[in-house]
Short mmCIF file of C-alpha atoms and ligand atoms in Angstrom, two decimals:
data_model
loop_
_atom_site.label_atom_id
_atom_site.label_comp_id
_atom_site.label_asym_id
_atom_site.label_seq_id
_atom_site.Cartn_x
_atom_site.Cartn_y
_atom_site.Cartn_z
CA UNK A 1 -3.83 20.21 0.94
CA UNK A 2 -7.23 19.11 -0.22
CA UNK A 3 -7.49 15.34 0.04
CA UNK A 4 -10.16 12.92 -1.10
CA UNK A 5 -10.64 9.94 1.21
CA UNK A 6 -12.56 7.11 -0.39
CA UNK A 7 -13.94 4.93 2.38
CA UNK A 8 -13.40 7.74 4.87
CA UNK A 9 -16.52 6.69 6.77
CA UNK A 10 -14.85 3.38 7.59
CA UNK A 11 -12.50 2.27 10.32
CA UNK A 12 -9.04 3.26 9.04
CA UNK A 13 -10.31 6.09 6.83
CA UNK A 14 -12.04 7.85 9.72
CA UNK A 15 -8.85 7.80 11.80
CA UNK A 16 -6.87 9.22 8.85
CA UNK A 17 -9.58 11.86 8.39
CA UNK A 18 -9.23 12.96 12.00
CA UNK A 19 -5.44 13.17 11.77
CA UNK A 20 -5.38 15.05 8.45
CA UNK A 21 -8.01 17.51 9.67
CA UNK A 22 -6.10 18.11 12.90
CA UNK A 23 -3.08 19.05 10.74
CA UNK A 24 -5.10 21.64 8.83
CA UNK A 25 -5.79 19.68 5.64
CA UNK A 26 -9.15 19.93 3.92
CA UNK A 27 -10.77 16.52 3.56
CA UNK A 28 -13.64 15.21 1.48
CA UNK A 29 -14.91 11.71 2.21
CA UNK A 30 -16.34 9.69 -0.68
CA UNK A 31 -18.19 6.71 0.75
CA UNK A 32 -21.20 4.68 -0.39
CA UNK A 33 -22.07 4.09 3.28
CA UNK A 34 -22.53 0.41 2.45
CA UNK A 35 -20.29 -0.55 5.34
CA UNK A 36 -19.12 2.85 6.52
CA UNK A 37 -21.02 5.05 8.96
CA UNK A 38 -22.29 8.56 8.35
CA UNK A 39 -21.57 9.42 12.00
CA UNK A 40 -17.90 8.45 11.55
CA UNK A 41 -17.45 11.44 9.22
CA UNK A 42 -16.85 13.95 11.98
CA UNK A 43 -14.24 15.91 10.05
CA UNK A 44 -14.38 17.39 6.54
CA UNK A 45 -17.33 16.82 4.22
CA UNK A 46 -19.14 13.67 3.15
CA UNK A 47 -20.03 12.97 -0.48
CA UNK A 48 -22.15 9.84 -0.73
CA UNK A 49 -20.57 8.25 -3.78
CA UNK A 50 -20.25 4.65 -4.91
CA UNK A 51 -17.04 4.07 -6.86
CA UNK A 52 -19.01 1.82 -9.19
CA UNK A 53 -21.12 4.85 -10.21
CA UNK A 54 -18.86 6.63 -12.70
CA UNK A 55 -21.23 9.53 -13.41
CA UNK A 56 -21.45 10.55 -9.73
CA UNK A 57 -17.71 10.09 -9.34
CA UNK A 58 -17.11 12.41 -12.29
CA UNK A 59 -19.39 15.04 -10.75
CA UNK A 60 -17.34 14.94 -7.56
CA UNK A 61 -14.05 15.41 -9.43
CA UNK A 62 -15.61 18.18 -11.53
CA UNK A 63 -16.75 20.04 -8.44
CA UNK A 64 -13.57 19.71 -6.35
CA UNK A 65 -9.88 20.00 -7.18
CA UNK A 66 -8.00 17.46 -5.10
CA UNK A 67 -4.25 17.49 -4.46
CA UNK A 68 -4.25 13.79 -3.60
CA UNK A 69 -6.48 10.77 -3.08
CA UNK A 70 -6.32 8.26 -0.22
CA UNK A 71 -8.12 5.15 -1.39
CA UNK A 72 -9.42 3.23 1.63
CA UNK A 73 -12.75 2.07 0.19
CA UNK A 74 -12.91 -1.72 -0.14
CA UNK A 75 -14.53 -4.90 1.04
CA UNK A 76 -12.02 -6.34 3.48
CA UNK A 77 -13.00 -9.74 4.84
CA UNK A 78 -10.90 -12.76 3.87
CA UNK A 79 -13.61 -15.33 4.69
CA UNK A 80 -16.33 -13.43 2.84
CA UNK A 81 -14.07 -13.03 -0.20
CA UNK A 82 -13.64 -16.81 -0.43
CA UNK A 83 -17.43 -17.25 -0.38
CA UNK A 84 -18.26 -14.32 -2.68
CA UNK A 85 -15.29 -13.68 -4.97
CA UNK A 86 -17.33 -11.82 -7.61
CA UNK A 87 -18.43 -9.28 -5.04
CA UNK A 88 -14.78 -8.64 -4.11
CA UNK A 89 -13.44 -8.31 -7.65
CA UNK A 90 -16.33 -6.07 -8.75
CA UNK A 91 -16.28 -3.79 -5.74
CA UNK A 92 -12.54 -3.60 -5.12
CA UNK A 93 -11.02 -3.91 -8.59
CA UNK A 94 -13.68 -2.24 -10.74
CA UNK A 95 -14.23 0.49 -8.13
CA UNK A 96 -10.49 1.27 -8.09
CA UNK A 97 -10.33 1.29 -11.89
CA UNK A 98 -13.15 3.83 -11.96
CA UNK A 99 -11.35 5.96 -9.40
CA UNK A 100 -8.08 5.89 -11.35
CA UNK A 101 -9.94 6.75 -14.56
CA UNK A 102 -11.53 9.77 -12.88
CA UNK A 103 -8.20 10.85 -11.38
CA UNK A 104 -6.58 10.74 -14.79
CA UNK A 105 -9.48 12.52 -16.47
CA UNK A 106 -9.45 15.34 -13.92
CA UNK A 107 -5.68 15.61 -13.57
CA UNK A 108 -5.28 14.31 -10.02
CA UNK A 109 -1.89 12.60 -10.00
CA UNK A 110 -1.21 11.47 -6.41
CA UNK A 111 -2.70 8.41 -4.74
CA UNK A 112 -2.18 6.49 -1.52
CA UNK A 113 -3.59 3.01 -1.69
CA UNK A 114 -4.61 0.70 1.16
CA UNK A 115 -3.18 -2.69 0.32
CA UNK A 116 -2.71 -5.66 2.61
CA UNK A 117 -0.39 -8.29 3.99
CA UNK A 118 -2.70 -10.77 2.26
CA UNK A 119 -0.82 -10.12 -1.03
CA UNK A 120 2.10 -12.20 0.33
CA UNK A 121 0.15 -15.45 0.59
CA UNK A 122 2.23 -18.06 2.38
CA UNK A 123 5.37 -16.42 3.79
CA UNK A 124 8.75 -18.04 3.24
CA UNK A 125 10.42 -15.70 5.76
CA UNK A 126 9.32 -13.77 8.81
CA UNK A 127 9.21 -10.81 9.22
CA UNK A 128 8.15 -10.12 5.64
CA UNK A 129 10.02 -7.52 3.60
CA UNK A 130 8.23 -5.77 0.70
CA UNK A 131 10.22 -7.67 -1.91
CA UNK A 132 9.03 -11.06 -0.64
CA UNK A 133 7.32 -13.21 -3.30
CA UNK A 134 3.69 -12.28 -3.84
CA UNK A 135 1.03 -14.97 -4.05
CA UNK A 136 -2.31 -14.27 -2.42
CA UNK A 137 -4.27 -17.26 -1.12
CA UNK A 138 -7.70 -15.63 -1.08
CA UNK A 139 -9.75 -13.39 -3.42
CA UNK A 140 -9.43 -10.42 -1.04
CA UNK A 141 -5.62 -10.53 -1.36
CA UNK A 142 -5.85 -11.04 -5.12
CA UNK A 143 -8.19 -8.07 -5.52
CA UNK A 144 -5.70 -5.84 -3.68
CA UNK A 145 -2.73 -7.16 -5.66
CA UNK A 146 -4.57 -6.51 -8.93
CA UNK A 147 -5.19 -2.93 -7.83
CA UNK A 148 -1.53 -2.51 -6.84
CA UNK A 149 -0.53 -3.56 -10.36
CA UNK A 150 -3.14 -1.30 -11.97
CA UNK A 151 -1.79 1.63 -9.96
CA UNK A 152 1.80 0.84 -11.01
CA UNK A 153 0.70 0.73 -14.65
CA UNK A 154 -1.22 4.02 -14.36
CA UNK A 155 1.84 5.62 -12.77
CA UNK A 156 4.14 4.50 -15.62
CA UNK A 157 1.68 5.32 -18.37
CA UNK A 158 0.41 8.67 -17.12
CA UNK A 159 3.14 10.01 -14.82
CA UNK A 160 1.08 9.56 -11.65
CA UNK A 161 2.75 9.10 -8.22
CA UNK A 162 1.65 6.51 -5.68
CA UNK A 163 2.34 5.18 -2.23
CA UNK A 164 1.01 1.70 -1.55
CA UNK A 165 0.70 0.68 2.09
CA UNK A 166 0.43 -3.01 2.88
CA UNK A 167 -1.40 -3.03 6.19
CA UNK A 168 -0.97 -5.85 8.62
CA UNK A 169 -3.78 -6.22 11.20
CA UNK A 170 -5.31 -2.84 11.96
CA UNK A 171 -6.53 -2.71 15.56
CA UNK A 172 -7.16 -0.31 18.44
CA UNK A 173 -9.08 2.95 18.26
CA UNK A 174 -8.74 6.70 18.60
CA UNK A 175 -7.57 7.24 22.22
CA UNK A 176 -10.10 10.10 22.48
CA UNK A 177 -12.85 7.67 21.47
CA UNK A 178 -14.13 9.90 18.69
CA UNK A 179 -13.95 7.02 16.23
CA UNK A 180 -13.17 3.31 16.32
CA UNK A 181 -13.90 -0.07 14.79
CA UNK A 182 -17.55 -0.83 13.98
CA UNK A 183 -17.96 -3.45 11.29
CA UNK A 184 -21.37 -4.96 10.74
CA UNK A 185 -21.14 -7.88 10.92
CA UNK A 186 -17.86 -7.85 12.85
CA UNK A 187 -15.28 -10.38 11.66
CA UNK A 188 -12.06 -9.14 13.24
CA UNK A 189 -10.45 -10.88 16.13
CA UNK A 190 -9.92 -8.14 18.74
CA UNK A 191 -13.43 -6.61 18.62
CA UNK A 192 -14.92 -10.12 18.63
CA UNK A 193 -12.94 -11.06 21.74
CA UNK A 194 -14.08 -7.83 23.41
CA UNK A 195 -17.71 -8.47 22.46
CA UNK A 196 -17.46 -11.98 23.90
CA UNK A 197 -16.05 -10.50 27.13
CA UNK A 198 -18.97 -8.07 27.41
CA UNK A 199 -21.70 -10.48 26.43
CA UNK A 200 -21.54 -13.90 28.10
CA UNK A 201 -24.09 -15.22 25.59
CA UNK A 202 -21.36 -14.93 22.96
CA UNK A 203 -18.29 -17.07 22.57
CA UNK A 204 -15.14 -16.58 20.57
CA UNK A 205 -14.42 -19.20 17.93
CA UNK A 206 -10.73 -19.95 17.44
CA UNK A 207 -10.38 -20.68 13.75
CA UNK A 208 -7.86 -23.51 13.64
CA UNK A 209 -5.56 -24.86 16.37
CA UNK A 210 -3.38 -27.03 14.15
CA UNK A 211 -1.29 -24.43 12.34
CA UNK A 212 2.48 -24.71 12.29
CA UNK A 213 2.89 -22.02 14.98
CA UNK A 214 4.02 -22.32 18.63
CA UNK A 215 0.48 -22.77 20.02
CA UNK A 216 -1.20 -23.94 16.82
CA UNK A 217 -3.24 -20.77 16.27
CA UNK A 218 -2.61 -18.12 13.59
CA UNK A 219 -0.04 -15.41 14.25
CA UNK A 220 -0.69 -11.82 13.16
CA UNK A 221 1.03 -8.46 13.49
CA UNK A 222 -1.43 -6.03 15.14
CA UNK A 223 -0.86 -2.40 14.29
CA UNK A 224 -2.58 0.54 15.98
CA UNK A 225 -5.00 2.26 13.61
CA UNK A 226 -3.58 5.67 14.62
CA UNK A 227 -0.10 4.50 13.60
CA UNK A 228 -1.56 3.44 10.25
CA UNK A 229 -3.17 6.86 9.91
CA UNK A 230 0.20 8.48 10.72
CA UNK A 231 1.85 6.56 7.88
CA UNK A 232 -0.70 8.12 5.50
CA UNK A 233 0.18 11.62 6.59
CA UNK A 234 3.89 10.91 5.97
CA UNK A 235 2.99 9.25 2.67
CA UNK A 236 1.00 12.17 1.33
CA UNK A 237 3.67 14.65 2.45
CA UNK A 238 6.25 12.62 0.53
CA UNK A 239 4.04 12.66 -2.58
CA UNK A 240 3.93 16.46 -2.44
CA UNK A 241 7.72 16.63 -2.79
CA UNK A 242 8.95 17.28 -6.32
CA UNK A 243 9.92 14.33 -8.53
CA UNK A 244 8.91 10.69 -8.48
CA UNK A 245 6.41 10.92 -11.34
CA UNK A 246 5.72 7.50 -12.81
CA UNK A 247 6.60 5.61 -9.63
CA UNK A 248 4.65 3.67 -7.03
CA UNK A 249 6.46 3.06 -3.72
CA UNK A 250 5.37 0.12 -1.53
CA UNK A 251 5.62 0.00 2.27
CA UNK A 252 4.57 -2.56 4.86
CA UNK A 253 2.92 -1.12 7.95
CA UNK A 254 3.18 -3.35 10.99
CA UNK A 255 4.95 -3.63 14.34
CA UNK A 256 7.26 -6.49 13.41
CA UNK A 257 5.97 -8.67 16.24
CA UNK A 258 3.52 -11.53 15.89
CA UNK A 259 0.84 -12.61 18.36
CA UNK A 260 -1.20 -15.80 18.17
CA UNK A 261 -4.98 -15.86 18.53
CA UNK A 262 -4.51 -17.35 22.01
CA UNK A 263 -2.04 -14.63 22.98
CA UNK A 264 -4.54 -11.98 21.88
CA UNK A 265 -7.22 -13.62 24.03
CA UNK A 266 -4.83 -13.66 27.03
CA UNK A 267 -3.84 -10.02 26.54
CA UNK A 268 -7.52 -9.10 26.33
CA UNK A 269 -8.23 -10.90 29.57
CA UNK A 270 -5.43 -8.87 31.19
CA UNK A 271 -6.86 -5.57 29.92
CA UNK A 272 -10.52 -6.28 30.71
CA UNK A 273 -10.08 -8.46 33.79
CA UNK A 274 -12.42 -11.03 32.19
CA UNK A 275 -11.96 -14.08 30.02
CA UNK A 276 -14.26 -14.73 27.07
CA UNK A 277 -15.79 -18.15 26.44
CA UNK A 278 -13.81 -19.78 23.67
CA UNK A 279 -14.65 -22.59 21.25
CA UNK A 280 -12.31 -24.48 18.96
CA UNK A 281 -13.48 -24.20 15.38
CA UNK A 282 -12.12 -25.42 12.05
CA UNK A 283 -9.64 -23.33 10.09
CA UNK A 284 -11.14 -20.37 8.23
CA UNK A 285 -10.39 -20.83 4.56
CA UNK A 286 -7.98 -18.30 3.10
CA UNK A 287 -6.00 -17.76 6.34
CA UNK A 288 -2.18 -17.83 6.34
CA UNK A 289 -0.51 -19.31 9.45
CA UNK A 290 1.72 -16.33 10.13
CA UNK A 291 1.87 -12.74 8.83
CA UNK A 292 4.42 -10.44 10.44
CA UNK A 293 5.75 -7.25 8.86
CA UNK A 294 9.14 -5.81 8.43
CA UNK A 295 8.43 -2.06 8.36
CA UNK A 296 12.10 -1.09 8.14
CA UNK A 297 11.60 0.53 4.73
CA UNK A 298 8.83 2.77 6.04
CA UNK A 299 10.98 3.77 9.01
CA UNK A 300 14.03 4.41 6.87
CA UNK A 301 12.43 6.27 3.97
CA UNK A 302 9.55 8.14 5.62
CA UNK A 303 10.77 8.32 9.23
CA UNK A 304 7.67 6.50 10.53
CA UNK A 305 7.71 5.37 14.18
CA UNK A 306 4.75 3.66 15.81
CA UNK A 307 3.37 5.59 18.79
CA UNK A 308 1.49 2.58 20.23
CA UNK A 309 3.48 -0.55 19.40
CA UNK A 310 2.40 -2.54 22.49
CA UNK A 311 -0.44 -5.04 22.03
CA UNK A 312 -1.83 -4.24 25.49
CA UNK A 313 -2.11 -0.53 24.66
CA UNK A 314 -3.80 -1.37 21.35
CA UNK A 315 -6.32 -3.56 23.17
CA UNK A 316 -6.86 -0.90 25.88
CA UNK A 317 -7.89 1.62 23.23
CA UNK A 318 -10.07 -0.93 21.46
CA UNK A 319 -11.71 -1.78 24.82
CA UNK A 320 -12.39 1.88 25.68
CA UNK A 321 -14.03 2.33 22.27
CA UNK A 322 -15.98 -0.94 22.46
CA UNK A 323 -17.62 0.26 25.66
CA UNK A 324 -19.08 3.26 23.80
CA UNK A 325 -21.06 0.78 21.64
CA UNK A 326 -24.21 -1.08 22.71
CA UNK A 327 -23.65 -4.63 23.97
CA UNK A 328 -24.39 -7.11 21.19
N1 LIG B 401 -9.87 -15.27 14.12
C1 LIG B 401 -10.41 -16.23 14.99
N2 LIG B 401 -11.70 -16.08 15.41
C2 LIG B 401 -12.49 -15.04 14.99
C3 LIG B 401 -11.92 -14.07 14.12
C4 LIG B 401 -10.60 -14.23 13.71
O1 LIG B 401 -9.75 -17.19 15.36
O2 LIG B 401 -13.66 -14.99 15.39
C5 LIG B 401 -8.46 -15.40 13.69
C6 LIG B 401 -8.32 -15.49 12.18
O3 LIG B 401 -8.43 -16.83 11.74
C7 LIG B 401 -6.94 -14.90 11.98
C8 LIG B 401 -6.79 -13.89 13.12
O4 LIG B 401 -7.79 -14.23 14.07
O5 LIG B 401 -5.96 -15.87 12.14
C9 LIG B 401 -7.01 -12.47 12.67
O6 LIG B 401 -8.20 -12.43 11.91
P1 LIG B 401 -8.90 -11.11 11.50
O7 LIG B 401 -10.19 -11.47 10.80
O8 LIG B 401 -9.01 -10.20 12.67
O9 LIG B 401 -7.89 -10.42 10.49
P2 LIG B 401 -7.21 -10.96 9.11
O10 LIG B 401 -5.90 -11.54 9.52
O11 LIG B 401 -8.14 -11.93 8.48
O12 LIG B 401 -7.06 -9.71 8.31
#
């Protein structure tokens, strides 16, 4: 298959690119390199394209005939989305609309979309099934939910086929250390804990200790980035099967187990043998207290099984990768 990966120079996209390439698929990465890294595109080809630039996007679709698109490209930080909502709606929603328009124009009918647990808002049950009420509590989650709906509507109107993955907290890195997490600035918990372990001048801020959780800190479901990548391979294979035109299937991708911020810090101390300096800080606006996935549907329908479900293994891989980066 020939697959377009928007955002393939980013964290999750680069892991999917490695996996797809290792299985013999031809990949083309479309990335504006705003937050992605040229050096992360170690497989397939890179086309420097901004999804907001329709003319360049059209040229790409004119030049290449894709069997499917994996749409990873997005701004992804909850806190930033609360401060700069316009940036999130423009980049995420308008960019996706442009991509869908180009797909339709050039007859590409299969898409896998990177959605998020943030579409659920405040959970009424845990773990969360896909049919739980939706109600994002931050612009990032809203932008992803709007794209989900747009994709559903494009599927019904134009006979496209989609798989929507709602990621929980992507973490870890390629065990061979060929790619890993490198956000600039970094906002995610595990890399920030690891950076604080390496650099004693840094400390880790715990955003909120008064949540309604066992130790008062937020609980998240950390999922190995390679297991996320594996779900994409299964997803695209399922889209190649006959039938299903006009439908968008939704799957959660998580391990079904929640860990608090404090538990992540403890597990990191176990892996690295060092404790970071921690500071209590106010809640970060837009954060839900607890987000834990039920991925039963993904297991049942696509036969997905996580290879690295243990938090310690996830942190070990993140730690091995972190040590390939300069101390900052
Ligand atoms: N978090 C924290 N300190 C940090 C970064 C994150 O306490 O420096 C918390 C954050 O409030 C959330 C959890 O760690 O409860 C995971 O946050 P992250 O940004 O990694 O992922 P998100 O859940 O926002 O996608």
